[in-house]
Tab-separated table of C-alpha atoms in Angstrom:
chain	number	residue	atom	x	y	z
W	104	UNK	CA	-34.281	34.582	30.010
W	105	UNK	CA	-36.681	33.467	27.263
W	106	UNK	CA	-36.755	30.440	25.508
W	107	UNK	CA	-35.135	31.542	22.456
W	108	UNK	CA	-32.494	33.082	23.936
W	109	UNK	CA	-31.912	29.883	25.447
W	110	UNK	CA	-32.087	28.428	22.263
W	111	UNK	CA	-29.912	30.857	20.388
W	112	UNK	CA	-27.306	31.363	23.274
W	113	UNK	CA	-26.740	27.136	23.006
W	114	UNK	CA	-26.506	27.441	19.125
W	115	UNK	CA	-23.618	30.215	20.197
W	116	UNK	CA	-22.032	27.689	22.759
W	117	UNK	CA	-21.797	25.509	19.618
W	118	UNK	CA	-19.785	27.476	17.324
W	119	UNK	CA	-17.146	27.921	20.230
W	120	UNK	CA	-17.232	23.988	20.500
W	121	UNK	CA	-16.818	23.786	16.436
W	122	UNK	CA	-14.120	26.477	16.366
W	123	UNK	CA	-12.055	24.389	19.372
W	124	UNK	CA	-12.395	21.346	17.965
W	125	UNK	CA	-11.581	22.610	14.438
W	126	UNK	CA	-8.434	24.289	16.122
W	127	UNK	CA	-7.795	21.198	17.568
W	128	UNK	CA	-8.259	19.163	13.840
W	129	UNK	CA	-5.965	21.684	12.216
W	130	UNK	CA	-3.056	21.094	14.837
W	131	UNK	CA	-3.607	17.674	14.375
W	132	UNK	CA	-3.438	17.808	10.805
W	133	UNK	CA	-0.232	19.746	10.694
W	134	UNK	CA	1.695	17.472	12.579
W	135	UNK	CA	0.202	14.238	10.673
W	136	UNK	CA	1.727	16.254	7.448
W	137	UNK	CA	5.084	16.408	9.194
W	138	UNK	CA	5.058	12.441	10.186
W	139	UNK	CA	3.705	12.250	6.304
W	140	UNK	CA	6.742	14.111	4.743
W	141	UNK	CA	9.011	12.477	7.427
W	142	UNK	CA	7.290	8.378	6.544
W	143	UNK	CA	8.186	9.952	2.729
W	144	UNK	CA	11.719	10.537	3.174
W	145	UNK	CA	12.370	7.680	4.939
W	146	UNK	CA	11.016	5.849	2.326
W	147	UNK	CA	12.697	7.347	-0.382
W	148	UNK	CA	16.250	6.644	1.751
W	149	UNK	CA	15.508	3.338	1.919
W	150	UNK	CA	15.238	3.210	-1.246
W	151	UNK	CA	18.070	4.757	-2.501
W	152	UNK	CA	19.506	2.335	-0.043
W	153	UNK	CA	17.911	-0.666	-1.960
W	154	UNK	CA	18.794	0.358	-5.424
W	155	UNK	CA	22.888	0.912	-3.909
W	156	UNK	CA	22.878	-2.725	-2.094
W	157	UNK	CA	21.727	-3.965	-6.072
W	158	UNK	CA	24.669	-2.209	-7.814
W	159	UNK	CA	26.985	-3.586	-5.450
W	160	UNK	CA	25.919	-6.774	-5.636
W	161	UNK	CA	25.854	-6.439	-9.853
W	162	UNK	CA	29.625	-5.005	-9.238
W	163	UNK	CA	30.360	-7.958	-7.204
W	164	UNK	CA	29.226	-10.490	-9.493
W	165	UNK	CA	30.939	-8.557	-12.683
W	166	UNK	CA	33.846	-7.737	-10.759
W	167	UNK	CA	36.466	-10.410	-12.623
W	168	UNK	CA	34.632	-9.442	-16.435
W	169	UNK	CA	35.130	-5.527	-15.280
W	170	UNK	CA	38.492	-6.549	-14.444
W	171	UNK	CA	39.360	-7.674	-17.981
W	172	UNK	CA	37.592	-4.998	-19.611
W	173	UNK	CA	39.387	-2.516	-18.077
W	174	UNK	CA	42.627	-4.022	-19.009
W	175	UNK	CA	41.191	-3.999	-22.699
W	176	UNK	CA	40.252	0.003	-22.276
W	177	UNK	CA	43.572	1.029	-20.525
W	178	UNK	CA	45.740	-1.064	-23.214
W	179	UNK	CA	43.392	-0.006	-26.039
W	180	UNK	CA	44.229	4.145	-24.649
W	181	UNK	CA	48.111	3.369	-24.446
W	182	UNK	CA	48.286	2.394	-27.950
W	183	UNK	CA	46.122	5.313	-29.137
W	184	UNK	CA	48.668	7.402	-27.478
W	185	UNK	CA	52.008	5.885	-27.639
W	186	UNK	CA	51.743	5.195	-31.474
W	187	UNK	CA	51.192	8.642	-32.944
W	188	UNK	CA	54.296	10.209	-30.821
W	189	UNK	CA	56.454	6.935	-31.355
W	190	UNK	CA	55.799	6.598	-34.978
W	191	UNK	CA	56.697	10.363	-35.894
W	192	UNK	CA	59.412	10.887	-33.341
W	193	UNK	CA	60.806	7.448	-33.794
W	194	UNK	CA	61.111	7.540	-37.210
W	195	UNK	CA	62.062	10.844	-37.540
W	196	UNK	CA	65.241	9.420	-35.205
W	197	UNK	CA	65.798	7.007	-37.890
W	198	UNK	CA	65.825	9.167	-40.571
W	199	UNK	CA	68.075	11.317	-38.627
W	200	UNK	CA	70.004	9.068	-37.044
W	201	UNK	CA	69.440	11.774	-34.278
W	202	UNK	CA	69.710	8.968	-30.591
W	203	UNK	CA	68.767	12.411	-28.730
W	204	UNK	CA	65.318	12.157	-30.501
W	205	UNK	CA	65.542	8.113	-29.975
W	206	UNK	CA	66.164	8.793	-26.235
W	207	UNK	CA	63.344	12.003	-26.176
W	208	UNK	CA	61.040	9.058	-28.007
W	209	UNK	CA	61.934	6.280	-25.260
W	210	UNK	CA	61.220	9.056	-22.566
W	211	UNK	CA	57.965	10.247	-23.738
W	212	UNK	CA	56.896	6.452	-24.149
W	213	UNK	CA	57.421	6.163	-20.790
W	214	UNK	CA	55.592	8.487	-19.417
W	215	UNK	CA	52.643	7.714	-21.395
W	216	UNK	CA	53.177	4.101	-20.203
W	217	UNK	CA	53.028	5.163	-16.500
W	218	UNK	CA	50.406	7.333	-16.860
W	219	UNK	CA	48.158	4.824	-17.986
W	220	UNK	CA	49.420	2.142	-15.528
W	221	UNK	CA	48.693	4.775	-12.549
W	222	UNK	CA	45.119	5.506	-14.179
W	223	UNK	CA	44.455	2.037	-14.502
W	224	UNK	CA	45.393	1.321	-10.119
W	225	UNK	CA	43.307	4.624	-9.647
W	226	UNK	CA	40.271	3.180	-10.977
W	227	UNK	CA	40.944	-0.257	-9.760
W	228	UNK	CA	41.276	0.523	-5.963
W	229	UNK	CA	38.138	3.126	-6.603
W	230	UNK	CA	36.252	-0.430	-7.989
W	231	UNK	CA	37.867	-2.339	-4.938
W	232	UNK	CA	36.953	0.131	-1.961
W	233	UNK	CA	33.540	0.049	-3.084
W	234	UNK	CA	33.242	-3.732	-2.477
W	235	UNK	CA	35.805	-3.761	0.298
W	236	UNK	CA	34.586	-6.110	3.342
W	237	UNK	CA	31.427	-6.681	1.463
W	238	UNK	CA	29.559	-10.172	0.399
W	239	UNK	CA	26.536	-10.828	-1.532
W	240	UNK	CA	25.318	-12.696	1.635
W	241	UNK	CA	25.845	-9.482	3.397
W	242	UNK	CA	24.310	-7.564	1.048
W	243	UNK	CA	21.131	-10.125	0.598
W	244	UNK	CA	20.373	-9.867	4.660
W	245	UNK	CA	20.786	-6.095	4.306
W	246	UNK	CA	18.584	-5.723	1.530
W	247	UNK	CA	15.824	-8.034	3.351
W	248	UNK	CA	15.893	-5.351	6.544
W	249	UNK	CA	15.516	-2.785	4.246
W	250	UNK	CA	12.621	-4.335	2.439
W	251	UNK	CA	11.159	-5.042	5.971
W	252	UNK	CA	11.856	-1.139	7.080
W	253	UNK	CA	9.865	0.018	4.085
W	254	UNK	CA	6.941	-2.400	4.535
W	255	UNK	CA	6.581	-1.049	7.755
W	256	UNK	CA	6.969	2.558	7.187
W	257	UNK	CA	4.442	2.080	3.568
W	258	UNK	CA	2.057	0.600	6.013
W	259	UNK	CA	2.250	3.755	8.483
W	260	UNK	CA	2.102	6.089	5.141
W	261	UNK	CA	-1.123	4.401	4.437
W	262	UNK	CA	-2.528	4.841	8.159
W	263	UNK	CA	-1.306	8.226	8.104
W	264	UNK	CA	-3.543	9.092	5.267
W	265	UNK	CA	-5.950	7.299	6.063
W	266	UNK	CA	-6.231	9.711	9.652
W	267	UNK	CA	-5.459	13.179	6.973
W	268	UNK	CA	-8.245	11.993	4.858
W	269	UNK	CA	-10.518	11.643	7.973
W	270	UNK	CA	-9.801	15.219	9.807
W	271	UNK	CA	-10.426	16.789	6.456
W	272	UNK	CA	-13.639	15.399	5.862
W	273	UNK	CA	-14.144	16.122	9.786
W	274	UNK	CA	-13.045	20.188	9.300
W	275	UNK	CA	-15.208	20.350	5.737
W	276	UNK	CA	-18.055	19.214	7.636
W	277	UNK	CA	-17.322	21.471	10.600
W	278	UNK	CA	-17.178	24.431	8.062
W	279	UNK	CA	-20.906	23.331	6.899
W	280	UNK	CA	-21.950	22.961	10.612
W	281	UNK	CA	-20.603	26.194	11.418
W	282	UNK	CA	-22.314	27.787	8.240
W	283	UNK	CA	-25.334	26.621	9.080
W	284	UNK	CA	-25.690	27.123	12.985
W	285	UNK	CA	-24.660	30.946	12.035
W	286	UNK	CA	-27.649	30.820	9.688
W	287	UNK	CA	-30.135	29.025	13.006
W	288	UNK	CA	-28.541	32.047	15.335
W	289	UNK	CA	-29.861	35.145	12.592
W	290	UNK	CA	-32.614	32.952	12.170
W	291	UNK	CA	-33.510	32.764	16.011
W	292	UNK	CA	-33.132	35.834	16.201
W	293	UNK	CA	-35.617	37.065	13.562
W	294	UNK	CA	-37.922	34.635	14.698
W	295	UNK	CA	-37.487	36.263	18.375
W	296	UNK	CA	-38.178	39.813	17.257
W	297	UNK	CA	-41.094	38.955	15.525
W	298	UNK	CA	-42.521	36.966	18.654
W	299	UNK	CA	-41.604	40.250	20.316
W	300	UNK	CA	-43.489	42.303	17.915
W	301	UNK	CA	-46.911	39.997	17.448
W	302	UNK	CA	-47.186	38.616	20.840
W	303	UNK	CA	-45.767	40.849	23.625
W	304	UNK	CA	-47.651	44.161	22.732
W	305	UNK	CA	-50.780	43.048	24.644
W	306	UNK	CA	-49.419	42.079	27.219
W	307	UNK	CA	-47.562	44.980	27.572
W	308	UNK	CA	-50.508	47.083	27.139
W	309	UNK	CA	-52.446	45.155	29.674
W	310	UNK	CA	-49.339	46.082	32.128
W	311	UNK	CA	-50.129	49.365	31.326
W	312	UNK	CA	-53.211	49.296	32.006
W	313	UNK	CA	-52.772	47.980	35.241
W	314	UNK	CA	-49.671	50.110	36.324
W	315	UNK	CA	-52.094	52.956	35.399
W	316	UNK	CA	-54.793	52.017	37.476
W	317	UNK	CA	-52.518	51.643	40.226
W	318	UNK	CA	-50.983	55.101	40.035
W	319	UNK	CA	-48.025	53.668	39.481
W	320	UNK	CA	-47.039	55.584	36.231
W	321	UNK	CA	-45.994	59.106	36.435
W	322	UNK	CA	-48.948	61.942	35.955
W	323	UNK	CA	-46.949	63.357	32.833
W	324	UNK	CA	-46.856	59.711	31.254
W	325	UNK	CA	-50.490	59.228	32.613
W	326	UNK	CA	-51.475	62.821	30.857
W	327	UNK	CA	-49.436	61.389	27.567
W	328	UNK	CA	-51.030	58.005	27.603
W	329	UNK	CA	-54.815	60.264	27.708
């Protein structure tokens, strides 16, 4: 084997070693973007978690004032509706004298009144069960794990990219490396067939020369070659 293909066979052994370890890169790359993604929505849990720890502890704090105000609200909506059908009914009864209209009056008052009362429970136990068995305390030595969780998992998102941004500057430069050791093989290559052309057809002709002498060539070659 000649020196170029020496030469141009190790430029060949290099592409496979580019192509494997570009392989390799691209794996590697794939499941960084999965531990990426994965670092992303942890992060975004947490917080979601944060931000629900805060409203609690806002809900805790304006519990008694939410308390009030939602006396004021439930009050405020049982006089909008008991006074229109207890002002026309009632004093339609009056004018009447009608106590079956009174009595129809008293009943739908009632109602109304209950209604309101069992809306105003409903959305009282719905404010209590979300603070049930929960202190600020609690929620301050939650919130400062959580805070802790996302420091840690913010500093692995940054190491993460950190290892992404390296294998794709690794691959783009194995692309270029590739490009260019394609161009050295066709370059070889030229460069080998034009050694073979200037260089070897003396020598060959010498060997003929000699095989010839010899009587080593065939006659009919021998008669050619006169």
């Amino acid at each position: 084997m000649d020196s170029y293909l020496e030469y141009i066979n190790q430029l060949e052994k290099r592409l496979v070693e580019i192509d494997k370890n570009m392989a390799d890169k691209e794996l590697e790359l794939e499941l960084l973007n999965k531990k990426k993604q994965q670092k992303e929505l942890l992060l975004t849990d947490l917080a979601n978690k944060l931000k629900h720890n805060n409203d609690l502890k806002k809900l805790i704090s304006n519990f008694p004032k939410l308390k009030i105000r939602l006396i004021k609200i439930f009050v405020l909506f049982g006089i909008l509706f008991l006074l229109p059908p207890t002002l026309i009914l009632g004093t339609f009864s009056l004018i009447t004298e009608s106590l079956l209209l009174l009595i129809a009056t008293l009943g739908i008052d009632t109602i109304i009144i209950k209604k309101v009362q069992d809306d105003y429970k409903d959305k009282l136990n719905d404010l209590n069960s979300k603070i049930d068995g929960v202190s600020n305390d609690f929620l301050d030595v939650n919130n400062i794990i959580i805070k802790s969780r996302q420091n840690v998992a913010a500093d692995e998102l940054v190491k993460i990219d950190h290892l992404i941004y390296e294998i794709k500057k690794f691959i783009t430069q194995s692309i270029s490396e590739k490009q260019k050791t394609n161009e050295n093989i066709i370059y070889a290559q030229k460069m080998r067939e034009e050694a073979i052309s200037n260089h070897c057809q003396d020598k060959l002709n010498l060997q003929f020369n000699l095989d010839k002498q010899n009587g080593l060539l065939p006659k009919v070659l021998v008669k050619k070659a006169n």
